[in-house]
Amino acid sequence: MKRIRWQGRVALALAMATAVTPAWACTRAVYLGDNGDVITARSMDWKVDVATNLYVLPRGIARTGQAGPKSAAWTARYGSVVATGYDVSTTDGMNEKGLVANLLWLVESEYPQQRGNKPGLAISLWAQYVLDNFGSVAEAVAALEKEPFAIVTDKVPGEDRQATLHLSMSDASGDSAIIEYIGGRQVIHHDRRYQVMTNSPIFDQQLALNAYWKSIGGTVMLPGTNRSADRFARASFYINAIPKAEDPVEALASVFSVIRNVSVPFGITTPGEPNISSTRWRTVADHKRRLYFFESALTPNTFWVDLNKVDFGGQVLKLDLGRDQRNTFSGDALSQFVPSRPFAFLGTDG
């Protein structure tokens, strides 16, 4: 009977995974290596230029939740290096304690319709709230389980549809958590084993799909399409199959290989899947060495920011990546960041 139920779950997840997926189709994977090495990689897939730039955001910045009256309010305990979406949201980043937050699309997301007495938090600030306030996944989960705010979504810039996202977190200990809003309720998946996240279906069903592919064995066959469920299976297999190298250069090379393997070739269109989009950029965060790497699909070089050298008690800094992230950098690009005003998070003042 249990086998029939499990097969039913897999069949349902497979059916949902073949549906047209939204355009923000990304992948996140966490490498757990030797000697405490933890490296988180993500790809950003989007149908148009997502207008990403990099910012250094110092600790001590006072923020509000940008969700109208009775918004959440806090002062950043930790500084962070972040990648923006349209320069109105934090979509990816790492803070000075080595905590990483990634936002990915999840079309099944349903946020609470009623805020009740909870302060509001605009979805554009969700990842930044985590980076500002917490030094570890366990600390973040303990706070977020109490639901200190109500997420308030908004329209995607330039589009007539609401942003539907889920959040992943990872830290220097190798701990991971996935947070989704399903049927208007917050669902938290917290376990070191939750190394991979993509898009649809919801995380429970992604795990069921992954169990199916594990039963086949990745050395026998792996799904090769650009669909979310197939990227999940490939990322899950390869992130654990690559050598647990003690050499950080080799470890980073292996992780970059995995995230490139699950990227969508630039300019590709898929018949019958009009919303599968090209990979625009990739990030790789080395938690142990506090290095944040960025790689654009349209430039020849990978570059990084060494968080050990950042003055997180200083001013806001910006690295302008240009249209389609075409501006070229190499090596540690911290010296090329320039003082800047903070970008304005999408939301409602007052």
Short mmCIF file of C-alpha atoms in Angstrom, two decimals:
data_model
loop_
_atom_site.label_atom_id
_atom_site.label_comp_id
_atom_site.label_asym_id
_atom_site.label_seq_id
_atom_site.Cartn_x
_atom_site.Cartn_y
_atom_site.Cartn_z
CA MET A 1 0.00 0.00 0.00
CA LYS A 2 2.86 2.38 0.88
CA ARG A 3 4.50 1.62 -2.47
CA ILE A 4 1.29 2.50 -4.32
CA ARG A 5 1.01 5.79 -2.44
CA TRP A 6 4.64 6.64 -3.16
CA GLN A 7 4.18 5.85 -6.86
CA GLY A 8 1.08 8.03 -6.86
CA ARG A 9 3.01 10.95 -5.39
CA VAL A 10 5.72 10.55 -8.03
CA ALA A 11 3.16 10.35 -10.83
CA LEU A 12 1.44 13.51 -9.59
CA ALA A 13 4.74 15.34 -9.29
CA LEU A 14 5.80 14.23 -12.77
CA ALA A 15 2.50 15.44 -14.21
CA MET A 16 2.90 18.83 -12.54
CA ALA A 17 6.52 19.09 -13.61
CA THR A 18 5.57 18.78 -17.27
CA ALA A 19 3.29 21.82 -17.09
CA VAL A 20 4.49 25.14 -18.49
CA THR A 21 6.78 26.68 -15.90
CA PRO A 22 7.16 30.39 -15.16
CA ALA A 23 9.90 32.47 -16.67
CA TRP A 24 12.01 32.90 -13.53
CA ALA A 25 13.32 29.34 -13.74
CA CYS A 26 16.42 29.01 -11.58
CA THR A 27 18.44 26.35 -9.77
CA ARG A 28 20.21 26.36 -6.39
CA ALA A 29 22.59 23.67 -5.10
CA VAL A 30 24.76 23.34 -1.97
CA TYR A 31 28.08 21.47 -2.00
CA LEU A 32 29.16 19.82 1.26
CA GLY A 33 32.86 19.06 0.97
CA ASP A 34 35.78 17.98 3.11
CA ASN A 35 37.25 20.06 5.92
CA GLY A 36 34.02 21.96 6.46
CA ASP A 37 33.82 23.29 2.90
CA VAL A 38 30.35 24.58 2.02
CA ILE A 39 29.64 26.22 -1.34
CA THR A 40 26.24 27.40 -2.60
CA ALA A 41 25.61 27.94 -6.31
CA ARG A 42 22.58 29.33 -8.10
CA SER A 43 21.57 30.21 -11.65
CA MET A 44 19.24 33.04 -12.64
CA ASP A 45 17.06 32.19 -15.65
CA TRP A 46 14.81 34.95 -16.98
CA LYS A 47 13.22 35.87 -20.29
CA VAL A 48 14.57 39.46 -20.38
CA ASP A 49 17.38 41.44 -18.80
CA VAL A 50 16.70 41.31 -15.06
CA ALA A 51 18.76 44.51 -14.61
CA THR A 52 20.98 43.01 -11.92
CA ASN A 53 23.71 44.95 -10.15
CA LEU A 54 25.85 44.07 -7.13
CA TYR A 55 25.76 46.09 -3.89
CA VAL A 56 27.64 46.16 -0.63
CA LEU A 57 25.03 46.91 2.04
CA PRO A 58 26.61 47.78 5.42
CA ARG A 59 25.26 46.84 8.83
CA GLY A 60 23.31 49.50 10.73
CA ILE A 61 20.90 50.44 7.93
CA ALA A 62 17.36 51.06 9.20
CA ARG A 63 14.69 49.46 7.02
CA THR A 64 10.94 49.12 6.88
CA GLY A 65 8.96 46.34 5.27
CA GLN A 66 7.61 48.64 2.51
CA ALA A 67 4.15 47.15 2.93
CA GLY A 68 2.10 50.20 3.80
CA PRO A 69 0.79 50.96 7.29
CA LYS A 70 2.17 48.77 10.06
CA SER A 71 5.16 47.50 8.09
CA ALA A 72 7.91 45.51 9.76
CA ALA A 73 10.89 47.60 10.91
CA TRP A 74 14.44 46.62 11.78
CA THR A 75 18.07 47.74 11.71
CA ALA A 76 20.54 45.51 9.87
CA ARG A 77 22.70 43.53 12.30
CA TYR A 78 24.91 42.24 9.50
CA GLY A 79 26.30 43.66 6.30
CA SER A 80 25.90 41.80 3.02
CA VAL A 81 26.88 41.61 -0.63
CA VAL A 82 23.78 41.17 -2.78
CA ALA A 83 22.63 40.77 -6.37
CA THR A 84 19.49 42.73 -7.19
CA GLY A 85 16.52 42.10 -9.41
CA TYR A 86 15.63 45.22 -11.40
CA ASP A 87 17.42 47.20 -8.65
CA VAL A 88 14.19 46.96 -6.61
CA SER A 89 14.77 43.71 -4.71
CA THR A 90 17.46 41.47 -3.27
CA THR A 91 17.31 38.20 -5.17
CA ASP A 92 20.58 36.64 -4.01
CA GLY A 93 23.38 37.38 -1.56
CA MET A 94 25.70 36.47 1.31
CA ASN A 95 26.15 38.30 4.60
CA GLU A 96 29.28 38.82 6.66
CA LYS A 97 28.54 35.72 8.79
CA GLY A 98 28.45 33.48 5.71
CA LEU A 99 24.66 33.09 5.52
CA VAL A 100 23.36 32.88 1.94
CA ALA A 101 19.80 33.63 0.77
CA ASN A 102 18.41 32.87 -2.70
CA LEU A 103 15.00 33.72 -4.15
CA LEU A 104 13.62 31.45 -6.89
CA TRP A 105 10.28 31.39 -8.67
CA LEU A 106 7.49 29.07 -7.48
CA VAL A 107 4.23 29.49 -9.34
CA GLU A 108 2.30 27.51 -6.70
CA SER A 109 3.04 30.15 -4.04
CA GLU A 110 -0.01 31.58 -2.27
CA TYR A 111 0.61 34.24 0.36
CA PRO A 112 -1.76 35.00 3.25
CA GLN A 113 -4.78 36.99 2.15
CA GLN A 114 -5.20 38.59 5.57
CA ARG A 115 -2.35 40.13 7.52
CA GLY A 116 -4.24 40.23 10.79
CA ASN A 117 -2.09 41.95 13.40
CA LYS A 118 1.20 40.98 11.78
CA PRO A 119 3.56 43.62 10.37
CA GLY A 120 3.85 43.50 6.59
CA LEU A 121 6.99 42.70 4.63
CA ALA A 122 7.17 43.38 0.89
CA ILE A 123 8.39 40.32 -1.00
CA SER A 124 11.22 42.43 -2.45
CA LEU A 125 12.75 42.54 1.06
CA TRP A 126 12.28 38.89 2.02
CA ALA A 127 15.85 37.77 1.30
CA GLN A 128 17.31 41.01 2.64
CA TYR A 129 15.42 40.58 5.92
CA VAL A 130 17.16 37.24 6.39
CA LEU A 131 20.61 38.57 5.47
CA ASP A 132 20.21 41.61 7.73
CA ASN A 133 19.05 39.76 10.81
CA PHE A 134 20.54 36.27 11.04
CA GLY A 135 23.95 34.63 11.14
CA SER A 136 22.85 31.03 10.62
CA VAL A 137 20.03 28.98 9.14
CA ALA A 138 19.03 27.63 12.55
CA GLU A 139 18.74 31.17 13.95
CA ALA A 140 16.68 32.28 10.96
CA VAL A 141 14.34 29.28 11.12
CA ALA A 142 13.79 29.73 14.87
CA ALA A 143 12.70 33.32 14.24
CA LEU A 144 10.69 32.73 11.06
CA GLU A 145 8.76 29.80 12.55
CA LYS A 146 7.08 32.40 14.77
CA GLU A 147 5.91 34.21 11.59
CA PRO A 148 6.93 37.71 12.71
CA PHE A 149 5.57 39.26 9.50
CA ALA A 150 3.13 38.69 6.66
CA ILE A 151 4.61 38.56 3.16
CA VAL A 152 3.00 41.06 0.79
CA THR A 153 3.64 40.34 -2.87
CA ASP A 154 3.64 42.79 -5.77
CA LYS A 155 3.69 42.81 -9.55
CA VAL A 156 6.86 41.87 -11.41
CA PRO A 157 8.35 45.11 -12.82
CA GLY A 158 7.00 45.70 -16.32
CA GLU A 159 4.51 42.83 -16.11
CA ASP A 160 0.88 42.34 -15.10
CA ARG A 161 1.42 39.36 -12.79
CA GLN A 162 2.29 38.90 -9.13
CA ALA A 163 5.69 37.71 -7.99
CA THR A 164 5.47 34.15 -6.64
CA LEU A 165 8.73 33.14 -4.97
CA HIS A 166 10.23 30.73 -2.50
CA LEU A 167 13.36 31.25 -0.42
CA SER A 168 16.37 29.06 0.24
CA MET A 169 18.99 29.60 2.93
CA SER A 170 22.36 27.96 3.58
CA ASP A 171 25.17 28.74 6.00
CA ALA A 172 28.81 28.04 6.81
CA SER A 173 27.91 24.92 8.81
CA GLY A 174 26.23 23.33 5.76
CA ASP A 175 22.73 23.72 7.15
CA SER A 176 19.89 24.44 4.70
CA ALA A 177 16.26 25.52 4.75
CA ILE A 178 13.57 26.05 2.12
CA ILE A 179 10.64 28.36 2.87
CA GLU A 180 7.46 28.30 0.80
CA TYR A 181 3.94 29.68 1.12
CA ILE A 182 1.48 26.99 0.11
CA GLY A 183 -2.27 27.61 0.37
CA GLY A 184 -1.59 30.83 2.25
CA ARG A 185 0.51 29.12 4.94
CA GLN A 186 4.23 29.21 5.57
CA VAL A 187 5.96 25.84 5.14
CA ILE A 188 9.57 25.43 6.28
CA HIS A 189 11.79 22.51 5.23
CA HIS A 190 14.87 22.54 7.45
CA ASP A 191 17.59 19.93 7.07
CA ARG A 192 21.21 19.74 5.98
CA ARG A 193 20.09 17.22 3.35
CA TYR A 194 18.02 19.79 1.46
CA GLN A 195 20.87 20.81 -0.82
CA VAL A 196 18.93 21.48 -4.03
CA MET A 197 15.98 23.70 -4.95
CA THR A 198 14.56 24.59 -8.35
CA ASN A 199 11.03 25.77 -9.22
CA SER A 200 7.80 23.83 -9.67
CA PRO A 201 6.50 21.58 -8.24
CA ILE A 202 6.47 22.40 -4.52
CA PHE A 203 9.43 21.13 -2.51
CA ASP A 204 7.65 18.06 -1.10
CA GLN A 205 6.99 16.86 -4.63
CA GLN A 206 10.51 17.72 -5.76
CA LEU A 207 11.78 15.37 -3.06
CA ALA A 208 9.46 12.62 -4.32
CA LEU A 209 10.75 13.09 -7.85
CA ASN A 210 14.32 12.99 -6.63
CA ALA A 211 13.66 9.73 -4.80
CA TYR A 212 12.42 8.27 -8.09
CA TRP A 213 15.60 9.23 -9.95
CA LYS A 214 17.78 7.96 -7.10
CA SER A 215 16.11 4.58 -7.48
CA ILE A 216 17.25 4.52 -11.12
CA GLY A 217 20.76 5.77 -10.39
CA GLY A 218 22.43 8.80 -11.91
CA THR A 219 25.17 6.76 -13.59
CA VAL A 220 22.47 4.84 -15.49
CA MET A 221 20.28 7.71 -16.70
CA LEU A 222 19.44 11.28 -15.80
CA PRO A 223 16.71 13.51 -17.30
CA GLY A 224 18.17 16.03 -19.70
CA THR A 225 15.53 18.68 -20.39
CA ASN A 226 15.41 22.25 -19.08
CA ARG A 227 12.30 21.58 -16.99
CA SER A 228 12.54 22.37 -13.30
CA ALA A 229 12.12 18.77 -12.11
CA ASP A 230 14.82 17.53 -14.48
CA ARG A 231 17.24 20.24 -13.38
CA PHE A 232 16.54 19.24 -9.77
CA ALA A 233 17.45 15.60 -10.50
CA ARG A 234 20.68 16.51 -12.31
CA ALA A 235 21.79 19.05 -9.72
CA SER A 236 21.02 16.65 -6.87
CA PHE A 237 23.05 13.85 -8.44
CA TYR A 238 26.05 15.89 -9.54
CA ILE A 239 26.43 18.05 -6.41
CA ASN A 240 26.95 14.82 -4.45
CA ALA A 241 28.86 12.93 -7.15
CA ILE A 242 31.65 15.47 -7.63
CA PRO A 243 34.86 14.85 -5.62
CA LYS A 244 35.02 16.31 -2.12
CA ALA A 245 38.29 18.05 -2.96
CA GLU A 246 40.45 19.58 -0.22
CA ASP A 247 41.85 22.02 -2.78
CA PRO A 248 39.47 25.05 -2.80
CA VAL A 249 40.26 25.76 -6.46
CA GLU A 250 39.18 22.26 -7.44
CA ALA A 251 36.09 22.40 -5.21
CA LEU A 252 34.98 25.70 -6.76
CA ALA A 253 35.64 24.35 -10.26
CA SER A 254 33.46 21.32 -9.52
CA VAL A 255 30.60 23.42 -8.17
CA PHE A 256 30.76 25.81 -11.13
CA SER A 257 30.57 22.73 -13.39
CA VAL A 258 27.38 21.58 -11.67
CA ILE A 259 25.57 24.93 -11.90
CA ARG A 260 26.61 25.30 -15.54
CA ASN A 261 25.33 21.79 -16.23
CA VAL A 262 21.83 22.79 -15.08
CA SER A 263 21.87 26.18 -16.83
CA VAL A 264 19.77 26.90 -19.90
CA PRO A 265 21.87 27.87 -22.96
CA PHE A 266 21.62 31.54 -23.78
CA GLY A 267 19.05 32.38 -26.46
CA ILE A 268 17.39 28.97 -26.42
CA THR A 269 13.66 28.55 -26.97
CA THR A 270 11.89 25.26 -26.25
CA PRO A 271 8.87 24.27 -28.39
CA GLY A 272 5.86 23.73 -26.17
CA GLU A 273 7.63 25.32 -23.20
CA PRO A 274 7.52 29.05 -24.04
CA ASN A 275 8.43 30.11 -20.50
CA ILE A 276 11.69 28.19 -20.19
CA SER A 277 14.25 30.99 -20.21
CA SER A 278 17.95 31.42 -20.77
CA THR A 279 20.35 31.53 -17.86
CA ARG A 280 21.35 35.19 -17.43
CA TRP A 281 23.90 34.81 -14.65
CA ARG A 282 25.23 32.50 -11.96
CA THR A 283 26.55 33.07 -8.44
CA VAL A 284 28.74 30.80 -6.32
CA ALA A 285 29.19 31.57 -2.61
CA ASP A 286 32.12 30.00 -0.74
CA HIS A 287 30.91 30.12 2.87
CA LYS A 288 34.18 29.04 4.49
CA ARG A 289 36.38 31.56 2.68
CA ARG A 290 33.60 34.18 2.40
CA LEU A 291 33.97 34.67 -1.34
CA TYR A 292 31.00 35.63 -3.53
CA PHE A 293 31.51 34.81 -7.23
CA PHE A 294 29.47 36.20 -10.12
CA GLU A 295 29.39 34.96 -13.71
CA SER A 296 27.35 36.56 -16.48
CA ALA A 297 26.34 34.53 -19.52
CA LEU A 298 27.40 37.45 -21.74
CA THR A 299 30.90 38.15 -20.44
CA PRO A 300 34.09 36.08 -20.71
CA ASN A 301 35.21 36.35 -17.08
CA THR A 302 34.13 35.16 -13.67
CA PHE A 303 34.88 37.61 -10.87
CA TRP A 304 34.33 37.71 -7.13
CA VAL A 305 34.03 39.82 -4.00
CA ASP A 306 36.13 38.90 -0.97
CA LEU A 307 33.85 39.65 1.98
CA ASN A 308 36.87 39.51 4.31
CA LYS A 309 38.06 42.78 2.76
CA VAL A 310 34.71 44.60 2.86
CA ASP A 311 34.15 47.37 5.39
CA PHE A 312 30.64 46.48 6.49
CA GLY A 313 30.65 49.43 8.85
CA GLY A 314 31.13 51.85 5.97
CA GLN A 315 28.95 53.09 3.14
CA VAL A 316 26.77 51.54 0.46
CA LEU A 317 28.78 50.52 -2.60
CA LYS A 318 27.58 49.52 -6.06
CA LEU A 319 29.09 47.57 -8.95
CA ASP A 320 27.27 48.52 -12.15
CA LEU A 321 27.01 45.36 -14.26
CA GLY A 322 25.48 47.17 -17.24
CA ARG A 323 22.73 46.14 -19.62
CA ASP A 324 22.38 42.35 -19.69
CA GLN A 325 25.30 42.25 -17.22
CA ARG A 326 27.72 42.90 -20.10
CA ASN A 327 30.29 44.93 -18.16
CA THR A 328 33.46 42.88 -17.80
CA PHE A 329 35.36 42.37 -14.55
CA SER A 330 37.97 39.89 -13.39
CA GLY A 331 39.52 38.82 -10.12
CA ASP A 332 38.44 40.47 -6.88
CA ALA A 333 36.21 43.34 -8.08
CA LEU A 334 35.78 45.05 -4.71
CA SER A 335 38.01 47.98 -5.72
CA GLN A 336 35.66 48.70 -8.64
CA PHE A 337 32.58 49.21 -6.48
CA VAL A 338 31.73 52.88 -6.08
CA PRO A 339 29.82 54.78 -3.33
CA SER A 340 26.12 54.79 -4.07
CA ARG A 341 22.72 55.57 -2.66
CA PRO A 342 20.88 52.43 -1.52
CA PHE A 343 18.51 51.09 -4.14
CA ALA A 344 14.80 51.51 -3.34
CA PHE A 345 13.01 48.24 -2.57
CA LEU A 346 9.72 47.76 -4.41
CA GLY A 347 6.80 48.32 -2.09
CA THR A 348 4.57 50.91 -0.49
CA ASP A 349 5.80 53.66 1.84
CA GLY A 350 3.82 54.61 4.90
#
